[in-house]
Amino acid sequence: MKFGVLVFPGSNCDRDVLYVTRDLLKQPTRMVWHEETDISDLDVVIVPGGFSYGDYLRCGAIARFSPVMQATVEHANKGKLVLGICNGFQVLTEAGLLPGALVRNRDLHFICDRIPLRVERTDTPWTQLYQKAEVITLPIAHGEGNYYADADTLARLEDNGQVLFRYEGENPNGSLNNIAGICNEKGNVLGMMPHPERASDKMLGGTDGFKLFEGLLKVAVGV
Amino acid sequence: MKYHARIYVTLRPSVLDPAGVAVQSGLKHMGYENVEQVRIGKYIELNITAESEDAAKQQLDIICDRLLANVVIENYRFELTEVSTPVEAKV
């Protein structure tokens, strides 16, 4: 299974993702510069965290129009896997691959913490190695992670079971329905504010995020 | 024709604006008890060349919908004025 990690000017979690998919997961992985247009060799596109294009105007707003994002939209429309982490989640909402938007944290602080999350579904490519309703711990690091969608969109998300991760206990950023991560209707596109790639190596104090990446290998062999 | 556009991007009423709330509380601390509903938005200026004012407005609508505003969380409006002579930057 071949992974691609998008690199925008201002991305800063790209190498962390690369380390997880190439060195821990042992899968071919390449960095994809934002001006590239051909990503047809990739099975999974990961839009990493950071501050793409300086987060100018709005987080993810300018990245969305980069050549590689046009290719990523096509990739997603073919039903292939796309994961957006943190700033990557913001980019995916701006690109219209996921509904809603991420706005300023309720308390205005940039939050850097480890928080508990509840896994809502385990029948998706992203969550199949977790237990249903399992509570995991992942790091978050964001200033604009407050998920917002209008009431109709929110109801549709819930009815379709598109919320895959929810903040457990205290809601750190004010996001509606405690949403931490959602997928599209088909389930092949996931956006999440917490960082699974920062919780994948035992040496760094937590591996709750690694199952997300490991689960994707099961998709590859069609188990 | 060349037009000068002044574009206002504001948060939709249903979206909380914690920065606006913080500014409002600052104003209260300054003694302005009569101030409420502080909402912080963005103001963008640009020049646009188009065949007519309508054409400029149409293009601005597209530009705002696609990039300058995120209509999920923001509203926008703009004003246009014709620029008769090229505007030189004042030194």
PDB file of N, CA, C and O in Angstrom, chain A residues 23-81:
ATOM      1  N   ASP A  23       8.586   4.124   8.268  1.00  0.00           N
ATOM      2  CA  ASP A  23       9.519   3.460   9.180  1.00  0.00           C
ATOM      3  C   ASP A  23       8.815   2.520  10.172  1.00  0.00           C
ATOM      4  O   ASP A  23       9.371   1.487  10.521  1.00  0.00           O
ATOM      5  N   LEU A  24       7.639   2.885  10.626  1.00  0.00           N
ATOM      6  CA  LEU A  24       6.940   2.007  11.579  1.00  0.00           C
ATOM      7  C   LEU A  24       6.032   1.023  10.854  1.00  0.00           C
ATOM      8  O   LEU A  24       5.986  -0.154  11.190  1.00  0.00           O
ATOM      9  N   LEU A  25       5.316   1.512   9.847  1.00  0.00           N
ATOM     10  CA  LEU A  25       4.360   0.665   9.141  1.00  0.00           C
ATOM     11  C   LEU A  25       5.035  -0.105   8.001  1.00  0.00           C
ATOM     12  O   LEU A  25       4.451  -1.054   7.471  1.00  0.00           O
ATOM     13  N   LYS A  26       6.249   0.355   7.624  1.00  0.00           N
ATOM     14  CA  LYS A  26       7.050  -0.309   6.574  1.00  0.00           C
ATOM     15  C   LYS A  26       6.347  -0.300   5.223  1.00  0.00           C
ATOM     16  O   LYS A  26       6.362  -1.295   4.497  1.00  0.00           O
ATOM     17  N   GLN A  27       5.716   0.804   4.892  1.00  0.00           N
ATOM     18  CA  GLN A  27       5.047   0.926   3.601  1.00  0.00           C
ATOM     19  C   GLN A  27       5.741   1.991   2.757  1.00  0.00           C
ATOM     20  O   GLN A  27       6.241   2.979   3.306  1.00  0.00           O
ATOM     21  N   PRO A  28       5.780   1.787   1.432  1.00  0.00           N
ATOM     22  CA  PRO A  28       6.358   2.821   0.577  1.00  0.00           C
ATOM     23  C   PRO A  28       5.590   4.135   0.759  1.00  0.00           C
ATOM     24  O   PRO A  28       4.352   4.132   0.759  1.00  0.00           O
ATOM     25  N   THR A  29       6.344   5.195   0.947  1.00  0.00           N
ATOM     26  CA  THR A  29       5.721   6.494   1.208  1.00  0.00           C
ATOM     27  C   THR A  29       6.517   7.559   0.487  1.00  0.00           C
ATOM     28  O   THR A  29       7.738   7.537   0.507  1.00  0.00           O
ATOM     29  N   ARG A  30       5.823   8.458  -0.158  1.00  0.00           N
ATOM     30  CA  ARG A  30       6.570   9.583  -0.734  1.00  0.00           C
ATOM     31  C   ARG A  30       5.949  10.910  -0.329  1.00  0.00           C
ATOM     32  O   ARG A  30       4.738  11.005  -0.092  1.00  0.00           O
ATOM     33  N   MET A  31       6.826  11.915  -0.230  1.00  0.00           N
ATOM     34  CA  MET A  31       6.367  13.261   0.045  1.00  0.00           C
ATOM     35  C   MET A  31       5.867  13.839  -1.273  1.00  0.00           C
ATOM     36  O   MET A  31       6.504  13.661  -2.312  1.00  0.00           O
ATOM     37  N   VAL A  32       4.736  14.517  -1.230  1.00  0.00           N
ATOM     38  CA  VAL A  32       4.149  15.057  -2.456  1.00  0.00           C
ATOM     39  C   VAL A  32       4.086  16.574  -2.333  1.00  0.00           C
ATOM     40  O   VAL A  32       3.353  17.109  -1.505  1.00  0.00           O
ATOM     41  N   TRP A  33       4.881  17.259  -3.141  1.00  0.00           N
ATOM     42  CA  TRP A  33       4.923  18.737  -3.105  1.00  0.00           C
ATOM     43  C   TRP A  33       3.601  19.303  -3.606  1.00  0.00           C
ATOM     44  O   TRP A  33       2.955  18.717  -4.476  1.00  0.00           O
ATOM     45  N   HIS A  34       3.217  20.439  -3.061  1.00  0.00           N
ATOM     46  CA  HIS A  34       1.870  20.981  -3.338  1.00  0.00           C
ATOM     47  C   HIS A  34       1.646  21.344  -4.802  1.00  0.00           C
ATOM     48  O   HIS A  34       0.512  21.566  -5.218  1.00  0.00           O
ATOM     49  N   GLU A  35       2.709  21.413  -5.594  1.00  0.00           N
ATOM     50  CA  GLU A  35       2.525  21.769  -7.001  1.00  0.00           C
ATOM     51  C   GLU A  35       2.394  20.546  -7.902  1.00  0.00           C
ATOM     52  O   GLU A  35       2.216  20.677  -9.106  1.00  0.00           O
ATOM     53  N   GLU A  36       2.489  19.355  -7.318  1.00  0.00           N
ATOM     54  CA  GLU A  36       2.357  18.148  -8.132  1.00  0.00           C
ATOM     55  C   GLU A  36       0.904  17.944  -8.573  1.00  0.00           C
ATOM     56  O   GLU A  36      -0.029  18.342  -7.868  1.00  0.00           O
ATOM     57  N   THR A  37       0.764  17.302  -9.733  1.00  0.00           N
ATOM     58  CA  THR A  37      -0.593  17.074 -10.253  1.00  0.00           C
ATOM     59  C   THR A  37      -0.896  15.588 -10.453  1.00  0.00           C
ATOM     60  O   THR A  37      -2.057  15.212 -10.553  1.00  0.00           O
ATOM     61  N   ASP A  38       0.140  14.763 -10.527  1.00  0.00           N
ATOM     62  CA  ASP A  38      -0.098  13.337 -10.769  1.00  0.00           C
ATOM     63  C   ASP A  38       0.189  12.541  -9.490  1.00  0.00           C
ATOM     64  O   ASP A  38       1.342  12.375  -9.096  1.00  0.00           O
ATOM     65  N   ILE A  39      -0.872  12.072  -8.875  1.00  0.00           N
ATOM     66  CA  ILE A  39      -0.693  11.257  -7.669  1.00  0.00           C
ATOM     67  C   ILE A  39      -1.373   9.908  -7.873  1.00  0.00           C
ATOM     68  O   ILE A  39      -1.802   9.257  -6.921  1.00  0.00           O
ATOM     69  N   SER A  40      -1.460   9.505  -9.140  1.00  0.00           N
ATOM     70  CA  SER A  40      -2.201   8.275  -9.460  1.00  0.00           C
ATOM     71  C   SER A  40      -1.521   7.021  -8.908  1.00  0.00           C
ATOM     72  O   SER A  40      -2.136   5.960  -8.849  1.00  0.00           O
ATOM     73  N   ASP A  41      -0.231   7.148  -8.512  1.00  0.00           N
ATOM     74  CA  ASP A  41       0.470   5.984  -7.954  1.00  0.00           C
ATOM     75  C   ASP A  41       0.090   5.712  -6.498  1.00  0.00           C
ATOM     76  O   ASP A  41       0.466   4.684  -5.932  1.00  0.00           O
ATOM     77  N   LEU A  42      -0.656   6.635  -5.881  1.00  0.00           N
ATOM     78  CA  LEU A  42      -0.882   6.533  -4.428  1.00  0.00           C
ATOM     79  C   LEU A  42      -2.184   5.800  -4.094  1.00  0.00           C
ATOM     80  O   LEU A  42      -3.187   5.930  -4.801  1.00  0.00           O
ATOM     81  N   ASP A  43      -2.146   5.034  -2.999  1.00  0.00           N
ATOM     82  CA  ASP A  43      -3.359   4.419  -2.469  1.00  0.00           C
ATOM     83  C   ASP A  43      -3.988   5.303  -1.401  1.00  0.00           C
ATOM     84  O   ASP A  43      -5.201   5.432  -1.308  1.00  0.00           O
ATOM     85  N   VAL A  44      -3.127   5.883  -0.560  1.00  0.00           N
ATOM     86  CA  VAL A  44      -3.618   6.725   0.532  1.00  0.00           C
ATOM     87  C   VAL A  44      -2.936   8.093   0.460  1.00  0.00           C
ATOM     88  O   VAL A  44      -1.703   8.169   0.384  1.00  0.00           O
ATOM     89  N   VAL A  45      -3.741   9.146   0.481  1.00  0.00           N
ATOM     90  CA  VAL A  45      -3.195  10.508   0.542  1.00  0.00           C
ATOM     91  C   VAL A  45      -3.401  11.026   1.953  1.00  0.00           C
ATOM     92  O   VAL A  45      -4.520  10.957   2.489  1.00  0.00           O
ATOM     93  N   ILE A  46      -2.322  11.510   2.566  1.00  0.00           N
ATOM     94  CA  ILE A  46      -2.457  12.086   3.897  1.00  0.00           C
ATOM     95  C   ILE A  46      -2.144  13.575   3.831  1.00  0.00           C
ATOM     96  O   ILE A  46      -1.083  13.983   3.325  1.00  0.00           O
ATOM     97  N   VAL A  47      -3.109  14.374   4.287  1.00  0.00           N
ATOM     98  CA  VAL A  47      -2.902  15.821   4.353  1.00  0.00           C
ATOM     99  C   VAL A  47      -2.499  16.121   5.794  1.00  0.00           C
ATOM    100  O   VAL A  47      -3.307  15.964   6.708  1.00  0.00           O
ATOM    101  N   PRO A  48      -1.242  16.507   6.002  1.00  0.00           N
ATOM    102  CA  PRO A  48      -0.722  16.579   7.371  1.00  0.00           C
ATOM    103  C   PRO A  48      -1.049  17.900   8.065  1.00  0.00           C
ATOM    104  O   PRO A  48      -1.596  18.819   7.455  1.00  0.00           O
ATOM    105  N   GLY A  49      -0.674  17.963   9.329  1.00  0.00           N
ATOM    106  CA  GLY A  49      -0.892  19.167  10.116  1.00  0.00           C
ATOM    107  C   GLY A  49       0.142  20.236   9.816  1.00  0.00           C
ATOM    108  O   GLY A  49       1.118  19.998   9.120  1.00  0.00           O
ATOM    109  N   GLY A  50      -0.107  21.407  10.360  1.00  0.00           N
ATOM    110  CA  GLY A  50       0.807  22.529  10.159  1.00  0.00           C
ATOM    111  C   GLY A  50       0.032  23.800   9.914  1.00  0.00           C
ATOM    112  O   GLY A  50      -1.096  23.957  10.399  1.00  0.00           O
ATOM    113  N   PHE A  51       0.639  24.676   9.142  1.00  0.00           N
ATOM    114  CA  PHE A  51       0.035  25.979   8.863  1.00  0.00           C
ATOM    115  C   PHE A  51       0.192  26.254   7.371  1.00  0.00           C
ATOM    116  O   PHE A  51       0.984  27.100   6.967  1.00  0.00           O
ATOM    117  N   SER A  52      -0.543  25.476   6.554  1.00  0.00           N
ATOM    118  CA  SER A  52      -0.375  25.588   5.112  1.00  0.00           C
ATOM    119  C   SER A  52      -0.590  27.035   4.664  1.00  0.00           C
ATOM    120  O   SER A  52      -1.562  27.674   5.063  1.00  0.00           O
ATOM    121  N   TYR A  53       0.336  27.510   3.853  1.00  0.00           N
ATOM    122  CA  TYR A  53       0.291  28.899   3.354  1.00  0.00           C
ATOM    123  C   TYR A  53       0.090  29.893   4.501  1.00  0.00           C
ATOM    124  O   TYR A  53      -0.615  30.891   4.365  1.00  0.00           O
ATOM    125  N   GLY A  54       0.712  29.571   5.643  1.00  0.00           N
ATOM    126  CA  GLY A  54       0.654  30.498   6.778  1.00  0.00           C
ATOM    127  C   GLY A  54      -0.725  30.617   7.414  1.00  0.00           C
ATOM    128  O   GLY A  54      -0.938  31.481   8.262  1.00  0.00           O
ATOM    129  N   ASP A  55      -1.669  29.748   7.012  1.00  0.00           N
ATOM    130  CA  ASP A  55      -3.050  29.866   7.499  1.00  0.00           C
ATOM    131  C   ASP A  55      -3.648  31.235   7.168  1.00  0.00           C
ATOM    132  O   ASP A  55      -4.583  31.684   7.838  1.00  0.00           O
ATOM    133  N   TYR A  56      -3.086  31.900   6.139  1.00  0.00           N
ATOM    134  CA  TYR A  56      -3.608  33.223   5.788  1.00  0.00           C
ATOM    135  C   TYR A  56      -5.044  33.106   5.318  1.00  0.00           C
ATOM    136  O   TYR A  56      -5.443  32.098   4.765  1.00  0.00           O
ATOM    137  N   LEU A  57      -5.801  34.152   5.533  1.00  0.00           N
ATOM    138  CA  LEU A  57      -7.225  34.255   5.197  1.00  0.00           C
ATOM    139  C   LEU A  57      -8.048  33.352   6.109  1.00  0.00           C
ATOM    140  O   LEU A  57      -8.765  33.840   6.947  1.00  0.00           O
ATOM    141  N   ARG A  58      -7.977  32.043   5.935  1.00  0.00           N
ATOM    142  CA  ARG A  58      -8.555  31.062   6.862  1.00  0.00           C
ATOM    143  C   ARG A  58      -7.681  29.833   6.781  1.00  0.00           C
ATOM    144  O   ARG A  58      -7.051  29.582   5.759  1.00  0.00           O
ATOM    145  N   CYS A  59      -7.694  29.020   7.841  1.00  0.00           N
ATOM    146  CA  CYS A  59      -6.900  27.791   7.829  1.00  0.00           C
ATOM    147  C   CYS A  59      -7.342  26.918   6.652  1.00  0.00           C
ATOM    148  O   CYS A  59      -8.523  26.589   6.536  1.00  0.00           O
ATOM    149  N   GLY A  60      -6.407  26.564   5.809  1.00  0.00           N
ATOM    150  CA  GLY A  60      -6.719  25.638   4.720  1.00  0.00           C
ATOM    151  C   GLY A  60      -7.314  26.283   3.479  1.00  0.00           C
ATOM    152  O   GLY A  60      -7.458  25.618   2.452  1.00  0.00           O
ATOM    153  N   ALA A  61      -7.648  27.569   3.557  1.00  0.00           N
ATOM    154  CA  ALA A  61      -8.389  28.206   2.457  1.00  0.00           C
ATOM    155  C   ALA A  61      -7.560  28.289   1.177  1.00  0.00           C
ATOM    156  O   ALA A  61      -8.077  28.088   0.078  1.00  0.00           O
ATOM    157  N   ILE A  62      -6.284  28.588   1.313  1.00  0.00           N
ATOM    158  CA  ILE A  62      -5.455  28.778   0.120  1.00  0.00           C
ATOM    159  C   ILE A  62      -4.914  27.433  -0.352  1.00  0.00           C
ATOM    160  O   ILE A  62      -4.838  27.169  -1.554  1.00  0.00           O
ATOM    161  N   ALA A  63      -4.591  26.556   0.586  1.00  0.00           N
ATOM    162  CA  ALA A  63      -4.104  25.212   0.240  1.00  0.00           C
ATOM    163  C   ALA A  63      -5.099  24.482  -0.648  1.00  0.00           C
ATOM    164  O   ALA A  63      -4.730  23.729  -1.549  1.00  0.00           O
ATOM    165  N   ARG A  64      -6.353  24.744  -0.404  1.00  0.00           N
ATOM    166  CA  ARG A  64      -7.427  24.056  -1.103  1.00  0.00           C
ATOM    167  C   ARG A  64      -7.316  24.233  -2.620  1.00  0.00           C
ATOM    168  O   ARG A  64      -7.735  23.374  -3.386  1.00  0.00           O
ATOM    169  N   PHE A  65      -6.746  25.354  -3.065  1.00  0.00           N
ATOM    170  CA  PHE A  65      -6.657  25.620  -4.498  1.00  0.00           C
ATOM    171  C   PHE A  65      -5.313  25.226  -5.096  1.00  0.00           C
ATOM    172  O   PHE A  65      -5.026  25.526  -6.245  1.00  0.00           O
ATOM    173  N   SER A  66      -4.464  24.568  -4.319  1.00  0.00           N
ATOM    174  CA  SER A  66      -3.175  24.136  -4.849  1.00  0.00           C
ATOM    175  C   SER A  66      -3.401  22.992  -5.842  1.00  0.00           C
ATOM    176  O   SER A  66      -4.390  22.259  -5.735  1.00  0.00           O
ATOM    177  N   PRO A  67      -2.493  22.847  -6.815  1.00  0.00           N
ATOM    178  CA  PRO A  67      -2.659  21.774  -7.812  1.00  0.00           C
ATOM    179  C   PRO A  67      -2.841  20.401  -7.169  1.00  0.00           C
ATOM    180  O   PRO A  67      -3.684  19.605  -7.619  1.00  0.00           O
ATOM    181  N   VAL A  68      -2.086  20.105  -6.117  1.00  0.00           N
ATOM    182  CA  VAL A  68      -2.166  18.760  -5.546  1.00  0.00           C
ATOM    183  C   VAL A  68      -3.532  18.496  -4.905  1.00  0.00           C
ATOM    184  O   VAL A  68      -3.984  17.353  -4.836  1.00  0.00           O
ATOM    185  N   MET A  69      -4.201  19.562  -4.473  1.00  0.00           N
ATOM    186  CA  MET A  69      -5.527  19.341  -3.879  1.00  0.00           C
ATOM    187  C   MET A  69      -6.571  19.026  -4.944  1.00  0.00           C
ATOM    188  O   MET A  69      -7.517  18.272  -4.694  1.00  0.00           O
ATOM    189  N   GLN A  70      -6.402  19.581  -6.150  1.00  0.00           N
ATOM    190  CA  GLN A  70      -7.317  19.203  -7.245  1.00  0.00           C
ATOM    191  C   GLN A  70      -7.171  17.699  -7.495  1.00  0.00           C
ATOM    192  O   GLN A  70      -8.147  16.971  -7.651  1.00  0.00           O
ATOM    193  N   ALA A  71      -5.903  17.253  -7.495  1.00  0.00           N
ATOM    194  CA  ALA A  71      -5.643  15.826  -7.716  1.00  0.00           C
ATOM    195  C   ALA A  71      -6.184  14.991  -6.551  1.00  0.00           C
ATOM    196  O   ALA A  71      -6.673  13.877  -6.748  1.00  0.00           O
ATOM    197  N   THR A  72      -6.116  15.543  -5.357  1.00  0.00           N
ATOM    198  CA  THR A  72      -6.600  14.823  -4.176  1.00  0.00           C
ATOM    199  C   THR A  72      -8.123  14.674  -4.210  1.00  0.00           C
ATOM    200  O   THR A  72      -8.670  13.640  -3.813  1.00  0.00           O
ATOM    201  N   VAL A  73      -8.811  15.697  -4.706  1.00  0.00           N
ATOM    202  CA  VAL A  73     -10.270  15.612  -4.836  1.00  0.00           C
ATOM    203  C   VAL A  73     -10.631  14.492  -5.816  1.00  0.00           C
ATOM    204  O   VAL A  73     -11.535  13.687  -5.555  1.00  0.00           O
ATOM    205  N   GLU A  74      -9.886  14.417  -6.931  1.00  0.00           N
ATOM    206  CA  GLU A  74     -10.138  13.334  -7.904  1.00  0.00           C
ATOM    207  C   GLU A  74      -9.858  11.967  -7.283  1.00  0.00           C
ATOM    208  O   GLU A  74     -10.607  11.005  -7.484  1.00  0.00           O
ATOM    209  N   HIS A  75      -8.752  11.893  -6.535  1.00  0.00           N
ATOM    210  CA  HIS A  75      -8.371  10.668  -5.829  1.00  0.00           C
ATOM    211  C   HIS A  75      -9.527  10.217  -4.914  1.00  0.00           C
ATOM    212  O   HIS A  75      -9.918   9.049  -4.912  1.00  0.00           O
ATOM    213  N   ALA A  76     -10.070  11.179  -4.163  1.00  0.00           N
ATOM    214  CA  ALA A  76     -11.164  10.873  -3.232  1.00  0.00           C
ATOM    215  C   ALA A  76     -12.422  10.460  -3.998  1.00  0.00           C
ATOM    216  O   ALA A  76     -13.135   9.537  -3.585  1.00  0.00           O
ATOM    217  N   ASN A  77     -12.677  11.133  -5.107  1.00  0.00           N
ATOM    218  CA  ASN A  77     -13.886  10.823  -5.880  1.00  0.00           C
ATOM    219  C   ASN A  77     -13.844   9.432  -6.497  1.00  0.00           C
ATOM    220  O   ASN A  77     -14.875   8.877  -6.864  1.00  0.00           O
ATOM    221  N   LYS A  78     -12.622   8.885  -6.630  1.00  0.00           N
ATOM    222  CA  LYS A  78     -12.503   7.506  -7.113  1.00  0.00           C
ATOM    223  C   LYS A  78     -12.745   6.500  -5.985  1.00  0.00           C
ATOM    224  O   LYS A  78     -12.630   5.289  -6.197  1.00  0.00           O
ATOM    225  N   GLY A  79     -12.975   7.018  -4.770  1.00  0.00           N
ATOM    226  CA  GLY A  79     -13.225   6.128  -3.647  1.00  0.00           C
ATOM    227  C   GLY A  79     -11.952   5.736  -2.912  1.00  0.00           C
ATOM    228  O   GLY A  79     -11.979   4.905  -1.998  1.00  0.00           O
ATOM    229  N   LYS A  80     -10.816   6.353  -3.301  1.00  0.00           N
ATOM    230  CA  LYS A  80      -9.555   6.033  -2.621  1.00  0.00           C
ATOM    231  C   LYS A  80      -9.458   6.799  -1.304  1.00  0.00           C
ATOM    232  O   LYS A  80     -10.173   7.779  -1.072  1.00  0.00           O
ATOM    233  N   LEU A  81      -8.513   6.355  -0.472  1.00  0.00           N
ATOM    234  CA  LEU A  81      -8.461   6.864   0.895  1.00  0.00           C
ATOM    235  C   LEU A  81      -7.751   8.215   1.003  1.00  0.00           C
ATOM    236  O   LEU A  81      -6.690   8.424   0.407  1.00  0.00           O
TER     237      LEU A  81
END
